[in-house]
Structure formats: structure tokens, C-alpha cells
Short mmCIF file of C-alpha atoms in Angstrom, two decimals:
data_model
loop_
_atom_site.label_atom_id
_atom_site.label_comp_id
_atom_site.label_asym_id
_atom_site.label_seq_id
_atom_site.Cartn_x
_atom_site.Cartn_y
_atom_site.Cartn_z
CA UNK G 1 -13.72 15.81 50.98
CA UNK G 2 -12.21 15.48 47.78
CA UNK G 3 -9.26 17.86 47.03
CA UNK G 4 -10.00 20.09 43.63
CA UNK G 5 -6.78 19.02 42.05
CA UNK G 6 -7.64 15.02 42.45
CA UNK G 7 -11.25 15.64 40.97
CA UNK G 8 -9.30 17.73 37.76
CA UNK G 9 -7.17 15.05 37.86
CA UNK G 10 -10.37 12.09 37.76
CA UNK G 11 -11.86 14.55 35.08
CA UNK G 12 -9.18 15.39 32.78
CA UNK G 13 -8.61 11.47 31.98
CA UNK G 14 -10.87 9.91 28.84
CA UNK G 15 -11.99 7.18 27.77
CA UNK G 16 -8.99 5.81 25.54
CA UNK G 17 -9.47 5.59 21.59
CA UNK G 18 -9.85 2.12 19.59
CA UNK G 19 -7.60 2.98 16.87
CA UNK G 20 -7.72 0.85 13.92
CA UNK G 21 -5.85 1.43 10.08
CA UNK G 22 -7.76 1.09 7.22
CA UNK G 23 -6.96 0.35 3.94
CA UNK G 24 -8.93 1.35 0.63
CA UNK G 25 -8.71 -0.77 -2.20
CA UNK G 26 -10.56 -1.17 -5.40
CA UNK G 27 -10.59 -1.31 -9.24
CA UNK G 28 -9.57 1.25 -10.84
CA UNK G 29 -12.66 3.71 -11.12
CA UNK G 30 -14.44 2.32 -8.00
CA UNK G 31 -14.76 5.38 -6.60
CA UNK G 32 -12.40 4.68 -4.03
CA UNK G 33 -10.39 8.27 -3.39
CA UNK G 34 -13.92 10.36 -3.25
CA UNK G 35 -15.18 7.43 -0.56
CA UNK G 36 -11.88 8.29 1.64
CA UNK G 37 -13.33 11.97 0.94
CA UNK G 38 -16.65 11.55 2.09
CA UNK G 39 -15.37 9.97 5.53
CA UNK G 40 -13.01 13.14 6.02
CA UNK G 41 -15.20 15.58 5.30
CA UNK G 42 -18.15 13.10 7.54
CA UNK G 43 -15.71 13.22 10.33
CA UNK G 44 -14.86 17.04 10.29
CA UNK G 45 -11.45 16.45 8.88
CA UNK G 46 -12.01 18.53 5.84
CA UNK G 47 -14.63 21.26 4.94
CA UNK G 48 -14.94 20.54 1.72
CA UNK G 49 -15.14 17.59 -0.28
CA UNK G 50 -13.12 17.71 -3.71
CA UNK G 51 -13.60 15.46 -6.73
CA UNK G 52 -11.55 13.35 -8.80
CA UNK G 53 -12.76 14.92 -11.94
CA UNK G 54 -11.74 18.69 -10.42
CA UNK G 55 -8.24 17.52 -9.45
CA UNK G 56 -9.22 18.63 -5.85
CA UNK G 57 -9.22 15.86 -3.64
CA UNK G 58 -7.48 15.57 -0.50
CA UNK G 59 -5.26 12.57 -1.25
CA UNK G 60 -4.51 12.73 -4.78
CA UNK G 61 -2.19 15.86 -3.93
CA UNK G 62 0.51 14.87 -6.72
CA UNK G 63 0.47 16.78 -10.15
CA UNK G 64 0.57 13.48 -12.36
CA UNK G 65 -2.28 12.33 -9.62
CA UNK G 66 -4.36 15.17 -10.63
CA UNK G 67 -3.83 15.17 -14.33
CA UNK G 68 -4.85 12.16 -14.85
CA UNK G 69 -7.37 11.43 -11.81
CA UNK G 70 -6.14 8.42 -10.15
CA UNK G 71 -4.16 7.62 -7.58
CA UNK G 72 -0.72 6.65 -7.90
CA UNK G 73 1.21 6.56 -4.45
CA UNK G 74 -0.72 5.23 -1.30
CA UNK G 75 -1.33 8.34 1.03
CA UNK G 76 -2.46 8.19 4.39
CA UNK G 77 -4.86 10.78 6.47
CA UNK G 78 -6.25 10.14 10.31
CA UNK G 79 -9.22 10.64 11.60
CA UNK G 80 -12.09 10.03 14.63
CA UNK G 81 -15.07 8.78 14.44
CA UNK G 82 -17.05 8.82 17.96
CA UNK G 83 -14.46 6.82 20.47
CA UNK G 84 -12.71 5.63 17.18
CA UNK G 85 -9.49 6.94 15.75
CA UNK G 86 -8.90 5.62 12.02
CA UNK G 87 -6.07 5.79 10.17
CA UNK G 88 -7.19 5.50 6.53
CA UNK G 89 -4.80 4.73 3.86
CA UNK G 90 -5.94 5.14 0.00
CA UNK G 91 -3.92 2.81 -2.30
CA UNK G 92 -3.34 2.99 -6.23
CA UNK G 93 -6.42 1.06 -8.02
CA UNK G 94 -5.02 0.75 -11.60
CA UNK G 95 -3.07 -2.43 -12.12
CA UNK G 96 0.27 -0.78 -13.16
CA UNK G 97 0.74 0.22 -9.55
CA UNK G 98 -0.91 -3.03 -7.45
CA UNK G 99 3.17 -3.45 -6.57
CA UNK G 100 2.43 0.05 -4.53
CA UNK G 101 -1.19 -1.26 -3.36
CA UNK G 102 0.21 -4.90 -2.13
CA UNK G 103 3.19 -3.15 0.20
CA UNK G 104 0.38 -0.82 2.30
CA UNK G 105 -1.66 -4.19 2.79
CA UNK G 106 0.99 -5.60 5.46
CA UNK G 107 0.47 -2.50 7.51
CA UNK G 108 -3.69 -3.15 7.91
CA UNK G 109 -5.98 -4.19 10.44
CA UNK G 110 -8.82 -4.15 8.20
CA UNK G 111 -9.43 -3.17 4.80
CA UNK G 112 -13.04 -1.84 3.01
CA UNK G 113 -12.75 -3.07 -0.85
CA UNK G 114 -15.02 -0.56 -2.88
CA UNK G 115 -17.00 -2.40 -5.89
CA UNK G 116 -18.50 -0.49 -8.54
CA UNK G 117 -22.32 -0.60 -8.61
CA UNK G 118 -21.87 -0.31 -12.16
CA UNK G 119 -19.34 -2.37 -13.66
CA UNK G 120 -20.06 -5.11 -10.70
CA UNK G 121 -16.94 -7.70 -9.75
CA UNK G 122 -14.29 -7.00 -11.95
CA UNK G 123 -10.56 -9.01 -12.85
CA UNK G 124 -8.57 -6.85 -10.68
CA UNK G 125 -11.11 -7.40 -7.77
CA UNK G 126 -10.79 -10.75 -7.85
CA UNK G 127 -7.26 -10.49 -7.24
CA UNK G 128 -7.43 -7.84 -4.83
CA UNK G 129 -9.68 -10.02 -3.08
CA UNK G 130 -7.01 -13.08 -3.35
CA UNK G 131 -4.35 -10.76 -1.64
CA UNK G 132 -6.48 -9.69 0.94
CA UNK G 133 -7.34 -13.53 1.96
CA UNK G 134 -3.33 -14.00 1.42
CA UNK G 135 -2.53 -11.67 3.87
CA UNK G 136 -5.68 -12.84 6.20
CA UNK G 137 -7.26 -8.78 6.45
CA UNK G 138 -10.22 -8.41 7.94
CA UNK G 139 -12.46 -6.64 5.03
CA UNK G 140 -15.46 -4.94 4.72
CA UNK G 141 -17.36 -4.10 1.13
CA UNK G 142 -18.51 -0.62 0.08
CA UNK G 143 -20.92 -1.06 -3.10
CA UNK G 144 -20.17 2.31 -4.75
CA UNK G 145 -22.26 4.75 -7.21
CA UNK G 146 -25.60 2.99 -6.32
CA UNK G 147 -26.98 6.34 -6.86
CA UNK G 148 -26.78 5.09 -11.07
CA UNK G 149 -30.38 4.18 -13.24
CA UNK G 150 -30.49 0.15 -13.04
CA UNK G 151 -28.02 -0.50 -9.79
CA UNK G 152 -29.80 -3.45 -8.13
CA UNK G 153 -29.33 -4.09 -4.94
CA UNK G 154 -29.55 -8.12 -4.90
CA UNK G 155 -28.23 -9.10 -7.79
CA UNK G 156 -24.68 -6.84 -7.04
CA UNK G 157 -24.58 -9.30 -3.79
CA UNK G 158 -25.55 -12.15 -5.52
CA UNK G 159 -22.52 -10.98 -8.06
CA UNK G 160 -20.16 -10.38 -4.90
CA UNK G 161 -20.77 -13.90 -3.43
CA UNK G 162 -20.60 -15.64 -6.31
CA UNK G 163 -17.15 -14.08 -7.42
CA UNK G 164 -15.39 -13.07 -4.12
CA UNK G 165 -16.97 -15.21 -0.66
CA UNK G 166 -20.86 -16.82 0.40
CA UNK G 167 -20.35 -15.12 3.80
CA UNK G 168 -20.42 -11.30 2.00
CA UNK G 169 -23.51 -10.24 3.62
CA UNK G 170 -25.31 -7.23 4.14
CA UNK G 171 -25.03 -5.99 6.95
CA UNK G 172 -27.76 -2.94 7.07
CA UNK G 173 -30.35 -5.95 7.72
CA UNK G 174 -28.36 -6.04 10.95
CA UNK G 175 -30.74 -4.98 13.25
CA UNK G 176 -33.63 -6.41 11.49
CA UNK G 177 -32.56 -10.51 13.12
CA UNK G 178 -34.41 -12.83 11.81
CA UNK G 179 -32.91 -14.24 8.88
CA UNK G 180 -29.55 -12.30 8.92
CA UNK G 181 -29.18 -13.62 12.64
CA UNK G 182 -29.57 -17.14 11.07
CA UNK G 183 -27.12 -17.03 8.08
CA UNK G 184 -24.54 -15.51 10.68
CA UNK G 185 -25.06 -18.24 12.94
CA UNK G 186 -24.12 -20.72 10.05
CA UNK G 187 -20.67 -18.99 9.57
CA UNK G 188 -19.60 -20.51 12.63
CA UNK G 189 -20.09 -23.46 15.07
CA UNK G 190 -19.41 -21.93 18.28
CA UNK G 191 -21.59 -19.02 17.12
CA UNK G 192 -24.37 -21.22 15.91
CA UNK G 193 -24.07 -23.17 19.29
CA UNK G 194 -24.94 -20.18 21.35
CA UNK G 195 -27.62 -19.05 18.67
CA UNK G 196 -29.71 -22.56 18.80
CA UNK G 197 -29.49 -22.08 22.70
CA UNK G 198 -29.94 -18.44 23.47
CA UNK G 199 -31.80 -17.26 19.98
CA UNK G 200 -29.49 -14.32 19.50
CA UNK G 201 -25.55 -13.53 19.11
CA UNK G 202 -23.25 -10.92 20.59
CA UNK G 203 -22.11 -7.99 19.00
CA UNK G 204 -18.91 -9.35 20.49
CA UNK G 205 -18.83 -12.73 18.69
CA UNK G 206 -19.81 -10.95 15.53
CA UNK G 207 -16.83 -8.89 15.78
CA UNK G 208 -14.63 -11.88 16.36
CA UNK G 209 -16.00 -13.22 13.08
CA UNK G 210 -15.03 -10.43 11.17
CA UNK G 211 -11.72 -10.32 12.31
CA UNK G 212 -11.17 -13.90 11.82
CA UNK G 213 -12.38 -13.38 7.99
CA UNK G 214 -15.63 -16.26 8.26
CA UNK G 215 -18.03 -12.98 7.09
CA UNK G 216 -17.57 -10.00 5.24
CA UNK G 217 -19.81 -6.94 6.17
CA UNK G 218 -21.12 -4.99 2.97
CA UNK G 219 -22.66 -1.35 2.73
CA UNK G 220 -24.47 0.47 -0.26
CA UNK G 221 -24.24 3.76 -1.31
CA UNK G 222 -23.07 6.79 -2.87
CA UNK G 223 -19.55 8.34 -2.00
CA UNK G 224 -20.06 11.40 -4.23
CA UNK G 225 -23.55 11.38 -2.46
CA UNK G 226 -22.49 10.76 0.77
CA UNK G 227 -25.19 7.87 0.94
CA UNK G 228 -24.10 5.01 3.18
CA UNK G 229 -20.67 6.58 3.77
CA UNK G 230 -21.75 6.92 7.44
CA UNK G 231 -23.23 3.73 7.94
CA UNK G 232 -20.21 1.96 6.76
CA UNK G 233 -17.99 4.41 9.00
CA UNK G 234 -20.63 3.49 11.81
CA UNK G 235 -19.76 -0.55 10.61
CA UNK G 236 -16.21 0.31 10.96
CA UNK G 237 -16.78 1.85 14.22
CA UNK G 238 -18.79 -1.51 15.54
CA UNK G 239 -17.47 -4.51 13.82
CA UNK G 240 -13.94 -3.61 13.59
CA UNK G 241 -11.79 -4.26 16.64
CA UNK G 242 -7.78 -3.87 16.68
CA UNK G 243 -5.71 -7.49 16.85
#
């Protein structure tokens, strides 16, 4: 019979977190401080959600931050998500501090570049994009303030292809196969191999593909919303593994 301190002992040990670090990046005006709010306050890590425009947010905690409602100096802030621990780190967006944005990006597994539904692809986007290629992180796309009259859907990923990489995709057709399984299988020859033979791909050679940078998962929504901010954390959760 089992001895009560060895079955404690068999109990007490769990299942061991993925831990990834995430990096936000964006133009300025993205939206990309309230999108590291929603996840905090999604996760349980804050009870309330502050604003930009209030000067209450969680990570703009400076004075000068708060006066003028962007973020300066790169902050960090942990969370979990399910059997996923995240480090998120929110960088400056404005140009006069990328020197500040480029230094957090050698400390990233991954990165989730927020795009304005508005204003589309933008200069600085384009050259955040460049330094995220240059330093070969894995990045995910969060199309922000879809929740604006005449955001279309399409035509901002046809905009984000066009500008930034073909293999941006979106990746809430996931589940749906069909077509999305096909134009993942063409990202990669091993992959599309295994697709032409067995008519589907694993979730672990997807993965694999993100991390190597040959597709780019995207995700709509609303951060002041909270619309899509949990299916993207749910995309960080899947797609992203540690190197």
C-alpha cells in the first residue's frame, strides 16, 4: 500500500510551465500598451484595465509616460495563461525611442507586432518589421481597433502581405482546413510533403514554422474591447514554443 507521504509527494508535483517572453511592438498609436492591458487583466493579473487616455495603465507608470500617453522605457509584467507563463515586455512605439525598443528585441522568443486597423502598414512598421527579421523573432500580428466604421478585414491582410511578408496569414480560419491547410502546406516542403500524403499537418510542424519565421500568425480585434485579445493569447499559448 502506498505510504500517505509518497502519494502527497506524487500529488504535490505539476505539470511544469512553457514559459515564453514576449515582446510588444508597434507604431506609435497602435494601441499597443492597452493590448498588454487587456492580456493582464484577461489573465487575472490586474482587476482593472486602465487607458492610455486616463494616464492609468499598468505599464506606463512614469509621470512623463502619463502626460503625454506613450510609452517611453520598455517595462516588463508576467503572467499565466493555462499551462503558459508569459513574460510580456511593452516597448516605446514612437521613433525617438526605437534605440530603447531595438535593445528589448535581443531578449525575445517571440514578438506580437500590433498594426492599426486604421492607419494600416505604416513607415515605422516596416522597419520594425526589418528588425524583427534581423534578429530572426518569431512574430505574431495583432490587427488593432477593428472595432472602427470602415475596418475591413481583407484588404488590412492584403495591406500586411503586401508591405511586411506573403506568409502573414490568418490564423482564426485555423480550424476551418481547407484552404488555410493548403497555403500552410506551401510555406514549406517538408510540410507540404506530409500534407500531399496524409491530407493534414501537425499542430507540431505548424509550430516549428512559426518559430523558424516561414509564417506569421495574425489576429483581429479590439484591445480597448477586449475582442480577439484572447484568441491571440490562446495563439500564443498554441503556436508559440520556447527555443
Amino acid at each position: 500500500m502506498e505510504n500517505t507521504s509518497e502519494k502527497k509527494d506524487k500529488n504535490s508535483v505539476k505539470k511544469p510551465l512553457k514559459h515564453i517572453c514576449i515582446g510588444l511592438v508597434a507604431h506609435v498609436d497602435a494601441g499597443k500598451t492597452t493590448l498588454s492591458e487587456g492580456m493582464l487583466y484577461l489573465s487575472g493579473q490586474i482587476r482593472n484595465m486602465g487607458r492610455v487616455d486616463h494616464g492609468d495603465t499598468f505599464l506606463d507608470n512614469y509621470e512623463t509616460e502619463r502626460e503625454r500617453g506613450i510609452t517611453i522605457f520598455s517595462k516588463q509584467a508576467e503572467f499565466i495563461w493555462n499551462d503558459t507563463s508569459i513574460t510580456i515586455l511593452d516597448t516605446p512605439g514612437h521613433v525617438d525611442f526605437s534605440a530603447e525598443m531595438e535593445r528589448v528585441l535581443q531578449v525575445l522568443d517571440c514578438a506580437v507586432l500590433v498594426v492599426s486597423a486604421v492607419d494600416g502598414v505604416q513607415a515605422h512598421t516596416v522597419t520594425l518589421w526589418r528588425l524583427l527579421k534581423q534578429y530572426k523573432i518569431p512574430t505574431m500580428i495583432f490587427v488593432n481597433k477593428m472595432d472602427q466604421p470602415g475596418t475591413d478585414r481583407q484588404l488590412l491582410l492584403e495591406d500586411i502581405r503586401s508591405h511586411l511578408d506573403e506568409n502573414c496569414m490568418d490564423f482564426s480560419l485555423m480550424d476551418e482546413g481547407g484552404e488555410m491547410q493548403e497555403n500552410l502546406a506551401m510555406c514549406d516542403e517538408q510540410v507540404l510533403e506530409e500534407y500531399l500524403e496524409t491530407g493534414r499537418i501537425p499542430e507540431r510542424e505548424i509550430c516549428r514554422m512559426v518559430r523558424e519565421r516561414k509564417v506569421f500568425p495574425c489576429y483581429f480585434g479590439s484591445a480597448l474591447k477586449l475582442q480577439g485579445v484572447e484568441e491571440l493569447l490562446k495563439g500564443l499559448e498554441r503556436w508559440m514554443t520556447p527555443p
